[in-house]
GROMACS .gro file of C-alpha atoms in nm:
model
  387
    1UNK     CA    1  -0.624   3.198  -1.359
    2UNK     CA    2  -0.623   2.847  -1.210
    3UNK     CA    3  -0.900   2.937  -0.968
    4UNK     CA    4  -1.110   3.074  -1.255
    5UNK     CA    5  -1.068   2.740  -1.435
    6UNK     CA    6  -1.188   2.556  -1.123
    7UNK     CA    7  -1.491   2.786  -1.106
    8UNK     CA    8  -1.567   2.711  -1.473
    9UNK     CA    9  -1.549   2.337  -1.399
   10UNK     CA   10  -1.784   2.379  -1.103
   11UNK     CA   11  -2.033   2.563  -1.326
   12UNK     CA   12  -2.026   2.305  -1.605
   13UNK     CA   13  -2.318   2.107  -1.464
   14UNK     CA   14  -2.537   2.415  -1.403
   15UNK     CA   15  -2.548   2.359  -1.026
   16UNK     CA   16  -2.793   2.524  -0.790
   17UNK     CA   17  -2.528   2.543  -0.517
   18UNK     CA   18  -2.153   2.611  -0.524
   19UNK     CA   19  -1.948   2.522  -0.215
   20UNK     CA   20  -1.630   2.732  -0.213
   21UNK     CA   21  -1.381   2.585   0.036
   22UNK     CA   22  -1.123   2.855   0.119
   23UNK     CA   23  -1.140   2.973  -0.245
   24UNK     CA   24  -0.902   3.266  -0.202
   25UNK     CA   25  -0.686   3.192   0.104
   26UNK     CA   26  -0.366   3.148  -0.102
   27UNK     CA   27  -0.424   3.447  -0.331
   28UNK     CA   28  -0.307   3.808  -0.326
   29UNK     CA   29  -0.562   4.065  -0.212
   30UNK     CA   30  -0.634   4.210  -0.556
   31UNK     CA   31  -0.664   3.867  -0.716
   32UNK     CA   32  -0.878   3.760  -0.421
   33UNK     CA   33  -1.114   4.051  -0.479
   34UNK     CA   34  -1.145   3.970  -0.851
   35UNK     CA   35  -1.227   3.603  -0.781
   36UNK     CA   36  -1.487   3.690  -0.518
   37UNK     CA   37  -1.639   3.957  -0.745
   38UNK     CA   38  -1.661   3.694  -1.019
   39UNK     CA   39  -1.834   3.445  -0.787
   40UNK     CA   40  -2.081   3.705  -0.665
   41UNK     CA   41  -2.160   3.811  -1.020
   42UNK     CA   42  -2.234   3.449  -1.116
   43UNK     CA   43  -2.458   3.410  -0.814
   44UNK     CA   44  -2.655   3.720  -0.912
   45UNK     CA   45  -2.679   3.631  -1.283
   46UNK     CA   46  -2.767   3.262  -1.247
   47UNK     CA   47  -2.948   3.258  -0.916
   48UNK     CA   48  -2.694   3.014  -0.771
   49UNK     CA   49  -2.655   2.973  -0.396
   50UNK     CA   50  -2.299   3.017  -0.270
   51UNK     CA   51  -2.159   2.861   0.048
   52UNK     CA   52  -1.817   3.004   0.136
   53UNK     CA   53  -1.603   2.820   0.390
   54UNK     CA   54  -1.328   3.048   0.516
   55UNK     CA   55  -1.108   3.132   0.814
   56UNK     CA   56  -1.093   3.493   0.693
   57UNK     CA   57  -1.360   3.689   0.876
   58UNK     CA   58  -1.302   3.981   0.639
   59UNK     CA   59  -1.406   3.771   0.339
   60UNK     CA   60  -1.715   3.646   0.522
   61UNK     CA   61  -1.816   3.994   0.635
   62UNK     CA   62  -1.770   4.149   0.290
   63UNK     CA   63  -1.934   3.878   0.080
   64UNK     CA   64  -2.195   3.691   0.281
   65UNK     CA   65  -2.562   3.764   0.340
   66UNK     CA   66  -2.548   3.541   0.647
   67UNK     CA   67  -2.254   3.425   0.860
   68UNK     CA   68  -2.232   3.106   1.064
   69UNK     CA   69  -1.951   3.080   1.321
   70UNK     CA   70  -1.826   2.729   1.402
   71UNK     CA   71  -1.604   2.623   1.691
   72UNK     CA   72  -1.500   2.263   1.759
   73UNK     CA   73  -1.781   2.126   1.546
   74UNK     CA   74  -2.048   2.340   1.711
   75UNK     CA   75  -2.245   2.629   1.565
   76UNK     CA   76  -2.188   2.906   1.820
   77UNK     CA   77  -2.342   3.205   1.643
   78UNK     CA   78  -2.518   3.307   1.323
   79UNK     CA   79  -2.670   3.616   1.170
   80UNK     CA   80  -2.616   3.899   0.920
   81UNK     CA   81  -2.251   4.009   0.896
   82UNK     CA   82  -2.310   4.358   1.037
   83UNK     CA   83  -2.495   4.214   1.336
   84UNK     CA   84  -2.210   3.971   1.400
   85UNK     CA   85  -1.949   4.248   1.379
   86UNK     CA   86  -2.136   4.512   1.581
   87UNK     CA   87  -2.286   4.293   1.854
   88UNK     CA   88  -2.122   3.947   1.869
   89UNK     CA   89  -2.284   3.738   2.141
   90UNK     CA   90  -2.043   3.448   2.176
   91UNK     CA   91  -1.696   3.478   2.330
   92UNK     CA   92  -1.541   3.282   2.041
   93UNK     CA   93  -1.687   3.524   1.786
   94UNK     CA   94  -1.554   3.819   1.984
   95UNK     CA   95  -1.211   3.654   1.993
   96UNK     CA   96  -1.217   3.603   1.614
   97UNK     CA   97  -1.306   3.967   1.555
   98UNK     CA   98  -1.036   4.086   1.793
   99UNK     CA   99  -0.778   3.866   1.617
  100UNK     CA  100  -0.874   3.972   1.264
  101UNK     CA  101  -0.634   4.247   1.146
  102UNK     CA  102  -0.914   4.416   0.951
  103UNK     CA  103  -1.146   4.447   1.254
  104UNK     CA  104  -0.945   4.402   1.571
  105UNK     CA  105  -0.770   4.678   1.757
  106UNK     CA  106  -0.453   4.762   1.565
  107UNK     CA  107  -0.142   4.609   1.721
  108UNK     CA  108   0.140   4.852   1.779
  109UNK     CA  109   0.478   4.763   1.635
  110UNK     CA  110   0.756   4.736   1.889
  111UNK     CA  111   0.863   5.083   2.001
  112UNK     CA  112   1.206   5.173   1.870
  113UNK     CA  113   1.428   5.474   1.922
  114UNK     CA  114   1.435   5.721   1.633
  115UNK     CA  115   1.694   5.651   1.367
  116UNK     CA  116   1.984   5.897   1.390
  117UNK     CA  117   2.165   6.020   1.083
  118UNK     CA  118   2.480   5.852   1.215
  119UNK     CA  119   2.317   5.508   1.250
  120UNK     CA  120   2.446   5.234   1.021
  121UNK     CA  121   2.168   5.028   0.860
  122UNK     CA  122   2.178   4.656   0.928
  123UNK     CA  123   2.086   4.585   0.567
  124UNK     CA  124   2.109   4.811   0.263
  125UNK     CA  125   2.003   4.729  -0.092
  126UNK     CA  126   2.114   4.999  -0.337
  127UNK     CA  127   1.986   5.026  -0.696
  128UNK     CA  128   1.920   4.653  -0.707
  129UNK     CA  129   1.823   4.505  -1.041
  130UNK     CA  130   1.771   4.139  -1.123
  131UNK     CA  131   1.722   4.007  -1.476
  132UNK     CA  132   1.655   3.643  -1.562
  133UNK     CA  133   1.733   3.497  -1.902
  134UNK     CA  134   1.429   3.314  -2.041
  135UNK     CA  135   1.411   3.056  -2.320
  136UNK     CA  136   1.401   3.242  -2.651
  137UNK     CA  137   1.060   3.278  -2.812
  138UNK     CA  138   1.042   3.443  -3.153
  139UNK     CA  139   0.910   3.796  -3.131
  140UNK     CA  140   0.932   3.814  -2.750
  141UNK     CA  141   1.192   3.957  -2.515
  142UNK     CA  142   1.408   3.676  -2.379
  143UNK     CA  143   1.481   3.867  -2.056
  144UNK     CA  144   1.259   3.904  -1.750
  145UNK     CA  145   1.330   4.193  -1.515
  146UNK     CA  146   1.232   4.075  -1.167
  147UNK     CA  147   1.366   4.389  -0.995
  148UNK     CA  148   1.444   4.734  -1.131
  149UNK     CA  149   1.651   4.980  -0.925
  150UNK     CA  150   1.507   4.885  -0.586
  151UNK     CA  151   1.645   5.062  -0.279
  152UNK     CA  152   1.578   5.007   0.090
  153UNK     CA  153   1.746   5.015   0.430
  154UNK     CA  154   1.666   4.819   0.745
  155UNK     CA  155   1.769   4.960   1.083
  156UNK     CA  156   1.809   4.777   1.417
  157UNK     CA  157   1.482   4.719   1.598
  158UNK     CA  158   1.263   4.810   1.300
  159UNK     CA  159   1.034   4.616   1.068
  160UNK     CA  160   1.038   4.681   0.696
  161UNK     CA  161   0.744   4.525   0.511
  162UNK     CA  162   0.773   4.451   0.139
  163UNK     CA  163   0.428   4.419  -0.015
  164UNK     CA  164   0.290   4.353  -0.359
  165UNK     CA  165   0.112   4.098  -0.574
  166UNK     CA  166   0.260   3.774  -0.703
  167UNK     CA  167   0.538   3.852  -0.947
  168UNK     CA  168   0.613   4.189  -0.788
  169UNK     CA  169   0.967   4.088  -0.692
  170UNK     CA  170   0.914   4.046  -0.316
  171UNK     CA  171   1.070   3.701  -0.289
  172UNK     CA  172   1.353   3.792  -0.527
  173UNK     CA  173   1.447   4.085  -0.302
  174UNK     CA  174   1.444   3.851  -0.003
  175UNK     CA  175   1.667   3.595  -0.175
  176UNK     CA  176   1.915   3.867  -0.273
  177UNK     CA  177   1.922   3.996   0.086
  178UNK     CA  178   1.994   3.643   0.210
  179UNK     CA  179   2.273   3.592  -0.042
  180UNK     CA  180   2.092   3.315  -0.229
  181UNK     CA  181   2.074   3.525  -0.548
  182UNK     CA  182   2.322   3.768  -0.698
  183UNK     CA  183   2.180   4.096  -0.832
  184UNK     CA  184   2.238   4.178  -1.197
  185UNK     CA  185   2.338   4.524  -1.081
  186UNK     CA  186   2.340   4.717  -0.755
  187UNK     CA  187   2.504   4.656  -0.419
  188UNK     CA  188   2.409   4.475  -0.099
  189UNK     CA  189   2.557   4.581   0.235
  190UNK     CA  190   2.525   4.406   0.570
  191UNK     CA  191   2.605   4.640   0.859
  192UNK     CA  192   2.812   4.857   0.628
  193UNK     CA  193   3.006   4.569   0.471
  194UNK     CA  194   2.962   4.514   0.097
  195UNK     CA  195   2.859   4.150   0.056
  196UNK     CA  196   2.739   4.165  -0.305
  197UNK     CA  197   3.020   3.960  -0.455
  198UNK     CA  198   3.089   3.723  -0.166
  199UNK     CA  199   3.083   3.353  -0.250
  200UNK     CA  200   2.887   3.096  -0.050
  201UNK     CA  201   3.179   3.011   0.180
  202UNK     CA  202   3.264   3.377   0.241
  203UNK     CA  203   2.902   3.467   0.311
  204UNK     CA  204   2.833   3.173   0.543
  205UNK     CA  205   2.978   3.328   0.864
  206UNK     CA  206   2.754   3.632   0.807
  207UNK     CA  207   2.445   3.410   0.797
  208UNK     CA  208   2.466   3.392   1.175
  209UNK     CA  209   2.345   3.751   1.169
  210UNK     CA  210   2.061   3.707   0.919
  211UNK     CA  211   1.812   3.419   0.935
  212UNK     CA  212   1.497   3.315   0.748
  213UNK     CA  213   1.149   3.210   0.863
  214UNK     CA  214   0.971   3.038   0.577
  215UNK     CA  215   0.610   3.064   0.470
  216UNK     CA  216   0.492   2.707   0.518
  217UNK     CA  217   0.544   2.574   0.873
  218UNK     CA  218   0.443   2.226   0.755
  219UNK     CA  219   0.736   2.210   0.510
  220UNK     CA  220   0.994   2.412   0.706
  221UNK     CA  221   1.069   2.137   0.960
  222UNK     CA  222   1.224   1.797   0.883
  223UNK     CA  223   0.951   1.543   0.972
  224UNK     CA  224   1.218   1.300   1.098
  225UNK     CA  225   1.367   1.545   1.348
  226UNK     CA  226   1.238   1.602   1.699
  227UNK     CA  227   1.179   1.963   1.791
  228UNK     CA  228   1.505   1.954   1.988
  229UNK     CA  229   1.698   1.845   1.680
  230UNK     CA  230   1.531   2.110   1.462
  231UNK     CA  231   1.589   2.396   1.705
  232UNK     CA  232   1.958   2.319   1.771
  233UNK     CA  233   2.039   2.238   1.407
  234UNK     CA  234   2.195   2.583   1.338
  235UNK     CA  235   2.405   2.561   1.655
  236UNK     CA  236   2.533   2.218   1.553
  237UNK     CA  237   2.596   2.330   1.195
  238UNK     CA  238   2.814   2.619   1.311
  239UNK     CA  239   2.979   2.410   1.584
  240UNK     CA  240   2.889   2.657   1.856
  241UNK     CA  241   2.759   2.434   2.136
  242UNK     CA  242   2.770   2.070   2.245
  243UNK     CA  243   2.612   1.836   2.499
  244UNK     CA  244   2.445   1.999   2.797
  245UNK     CA  245   2.489   2.345   2.650
  246UNK     CA  246   2.278   2.239   2.351
  247UNK     CA  247   2.005   2.107   2.580
  248UNK     CA  248   2.003   2.429   2.782
  249UNK     CA  249   1.989   2.641   2.466
  250UNK     CA  250   1.697   2.436   2.328
  251UNK     CA  251   1.502   2.482   2.652
  252UNK     CA  252   1.559   2.856   2.652
  253UNK     CA  253   1.462   2.892   2.286
  254UNK     CA  254   1.141   2.690   2.307
  255UNK     CA  255   1.036   2.881   2.619
  256UNK     CA  256   1.111   3.205   2.439
  257UNK     CA  257   0.842   3.124   2.180
  258UNK     CA  258   0.599   3.016   2.455
  259UNK     CA  259   0.598   2.640   2.402
  260UNK     CA  260   0.642   2.385   2.685
  261UNK     CA  261   0.990   2.235   2.729
  262UNK     CA  262   0.824   1.891   2.722
  263UNK     CA  263   0.754   1.947   2.350
  264UNK     CA  264   1.125   1.911   2.266
  265UNK     CA  265   1.084   1.534   2.231
  266UNK     CA  266   0.790   1.565   1.990
  267UNK     CA  267   0.790   1.536   1.613
  268UNK     CA  268   0.646   1.808   1.385
  269UNK     CA  269   0.342   1.595   1.297
  270UNK     CA  270   0.231   1.620   1.661
  271UNK     CA  271   0.200   1.999   1.642
  272UNK     CA  272  -0.050   2.244   1.498
  273UNK     CA  273   0.049   2.490   1.226
  274UNK     CA  274   0.092   2.773   1.474
  275UNK     CA  275   0.307   2.560   1.703
  276UNK     CA  276   0.527   2.457   1.409
  277UNK     CA  277   0.577   2.821   1.314
  278UNK     CA  278   0.682   2.895   1.672
  279UNK     CA  279   0.942   2.619   1.643
  280UNK     CA  280   1.063   2.764   1.312
  281UNK     CA  281   1.101   3.103   1.482
  282UNK     CA  282   1.290   2.944   1.773
  283UNK     CA  283   1.529   2.778   1.527
  284UNK     CA  284   1.582   3.109   1.346
  285UNK     CA  285   1.667   3.274   1.680
  286UNK     CA  286   1.919   3.005   1.780
  287UNK     CA  287   2.218   3.193   1.636
  288UNK     CA  288   2.106   3.521   1.796
  289UNK     CA  289   2.071   3.702   1.461
  290UNK     CA  290   2.037   4.076   1.422
  291UNK     CA  291   1.788   4.041   1.136
  292UNK     CA  292   1.506   3.798   1.056
  293UNK     CA  293   1.367   3.766   0.704
  294UNK     CA  294   1.000   3.668   0.735
  295UNK     CA  295   0.857   3.520   0.415
  296UNK     CA  296   0.476   3.529   0.448
  297UNK     CA  297   0.511   3.392   0.805
  298UNK     CA  298   0.137   3.377   0.885
  299UNK     CA  299  -0.030   3.330   0.546
  300UNK     CA  300  -0.085   2.956   0.602
  301UNK     CA  301  -0.242   3.004   0.947
  302UNK     CA  302  -0.593   3.068   1.076
  303UNK     CA  303  -0.672   3.423   1.181
  304UNK     CA  304  -0.656   3.361   1.558
  305UNK     CA  305  -0.323   3.179   1.521
  306UNK     CA  306  -0.197   3.459   1.294
  307UNK     CA  307  -0.262   3.708   1.573
  308UNK     CA  308  -0.069   3.496   1.824
  309UNK     CA  309   0.236   3.468   1.595
  310UNK     CA  310   0.230   3.841   1.518
  311UNK     CA  311   0.207   3.920   1.890
  312UNK     CA  312   0.507   3.692   1.947
  313UNK     CA  313   0.712   3.868   1.679
  314UNK     CA  314   0.632   4.210   1.824
  315UNK     CA  315   0.723   4.084   2.173
  316UNK     CA  316   1.057   3.941   2.057
  317UNK     CA  317   1.143   4.264   1.878
  318UNK     CA  318   1.056   4.472   2.182
  319UNK     CA  319   1.274   4.253   2.406
  320UNK     CA  320   1.580   4.213   2.185
  321UNK     CA  321   1.576   4.495   1.930
  322UNK     CA  322   1.591   4.248   1.643
  323UNK     CA  323   1.507   4.380   1.296
  324UNK     CA  324   1.261   4.220   1.054
  325UNK     CA  325   1.208   4.224   0.680
  326UNK     CA  326   0.850   4.103   0.636
  327UNK     CA  327   0.737   3.989   0.293
  328UNK     CA  328   0.358   3.973   0.273
  329UNK     CA  329   0.063   4.017   0.040
  330UNK     CA  330  -0.166   4.074   0.341
  331UNK     CA  331  -0.177   4.448   0.399
  332UNK     CA  332  -0.389   4.411   0.711
  333UNK     CA  333  -0.107   4.210   0.869
  334UNK     CA  334   0.153   4.459   0.750
  335UNK     CA  335  -0.042   4.753   0.895
  336UNK     CA  336  -0.032   4.595   1.240
  337UNK     CA  337   0.341   4.524   1.271
  338UNK     CA  338   0.549   4.729   1.024
  339UNK     CA  339   0.739   5.053   1.084
  340UNK     CA  340   0.833   5.105   0.717
  341UNK     CA  341   0.660   4.982   0.401
  342UNK     CA  342   0.793   4.924   0.050
  343UNK     CA  343   0.531   4.864  -0.221
  344UNK     CA  344   0.650   4.677  -0.530
  345UNK     CA  345   0.477   4.619  -0.861
  346UNK     CA  346   0.639   4.425  -1.145
  347UNK     CA  347   0.979   4.474  -0.986
  348UNK     CA  348   0.951   4.852  -0.947
  349UNK     CA  349   0.913   5.061  -0.633
  350UNK     CA  350   0.567   5.219  -0.636
  351UNK     CA  351   0.565   5.373  -0.290
  352UNK     CA  352   0.789   5.374   0.016
  353UNK     CA  353   0.775   5.534   0.359
  354UNK     CA  354   0.655   5.505   0.720
  355UNK     CA  355   0.369   5.257   0.756
  356UNK     CA  356   0.135   5.521   0.899
  357UNK     CA  357   0.186   5.745   0.596
  358UNK     CA  358   0.149   5.465   0.342
  359UNK     CA  359  -0.175   5.333   0.493
  360UNK     CA  360  -0.338   5.658   0.598
  361UNK     CA  361  -0.225   5.878   0.310
  362UNK     CA  362  -0.127   5.654   0.017
  363UNK     CA  363  -0.005   5.853  -0.281
  364UNK     CA  364   0.015   5.589  -0.553
  365UNK     CA  365  -0.303   5.463  -0.717
  366UNK     CA  366  -0.173   5.106  -0.694
  367UNK     CA  367  -0.124   5.137  -0.317
  368UNK     CA  368  -0.477   5.273  -0.284
  369UNK     CA  369  -0.607   4.972  -0.479
  370UNK     CA  370  -0.420   4.729  -0.254
  371UNK     CA  371  -0.562   4.891   0.059
  372UNK     CA  372  -0.915   4.899  -0.085
  373UNK     CA  373  -0.887   4.526  -0.162
  374UNK     CA  374  -0.811   4.426   0.199
  375UNK     CA  375  -1.078   4.169   0.300
  376UNK     CA  376  -1.319   4.322   0.549
  377UNK     CA  377  -1.251   4.676   0.439
  378UNK     CA  378  -1.598   4.714   0.290
  379UNK     CA  379  -1.770   4.576   0.599
  380UNK     CA  380  -1.551   4.785   0.831
  381UNK     CA  381  -1.655   5.104   0.654
  382UNK     CA  382  -2.023   5.003   0.667
  383UNK     CA  383  -2.002   4.929   1.039
  384UNK     CA  384  -1.821   5.257   1.106
  385UNK     CA  385  -2.094   5.446   0.921
  386UNK     CA  386  -2.360   5.296   1.148
  387UNK     CA  387  -2.180   5.375   1.472
   0.00000   0.00000   0.00000
């Protein structure tokens, strides 16, 4: 809605050219498609030229008549989208295509052993419902149901992706799993222990086993803290290590996320977005958790940096057997790293199952719409038809 208002403002002066600077990078895939459809319709109806600036190669390939690829202030390649995708000439263009989830070779999630019937899930949410009381408005329901009878299990070494549009209940489910929200009904179990009714103090020791990586790497780190201070903060908070042991732990953690040890003395402002997210992951790993909750961990990053962070997460899972709950609106990202997928819409489970089944044979119409709306899907099908 807000983006539509901005488009209306841009059209007020009857311009001949609209410059759209990352117009949909913060939007869900279905909303993104509607906004881009709206822009294209205006271009066709009014004869307006449209210049889209984007880091999303899928958007460029689907919507542009001509694509220009920039690197470090230099134009490295240009041409029709299909030409760029089928026969990229520049190494940087080839790297962008390889990194884009919609076009690149699909990453394989970390290989895990099959789940046995005797295995205990790390995390279980059973019949979870969450209702918020809203200010009373005459003639309207004063309750908002954020979640309705949601069920899922997360096993060691596996990635469960929770996908859906804004308002689907993804973040609410994550907050309930982390113990930051209490469900209105239903039960939460951590490694077989019922933690639904635990208070903050009772739940705190269990937080060593379940950690969060936030969406925005620019806001996740205290700007006053050096990277050393940020990474060891959980260890200090729980009183686990001191002195030289802290220094050794910080070195091991920063190396684990493939950053130089010399960076430990730097401040967050000296790092790129991808480097900050690596630090956030290192901090989340400090307590050696069994489960990481990943809240849109790459949505604020460029496509090539996204690929690097996703590769890192797959590598860490393969090495340690850690489990992930990945919340994302980007189905192309989910398809590359998830073992299981849960699709939510308005707080209800629409579809659930192995990632390969959900993406290759989606049963629900809503899931099919989400997959069809993935940026680059249209161009990918066109390229495949020509090959």
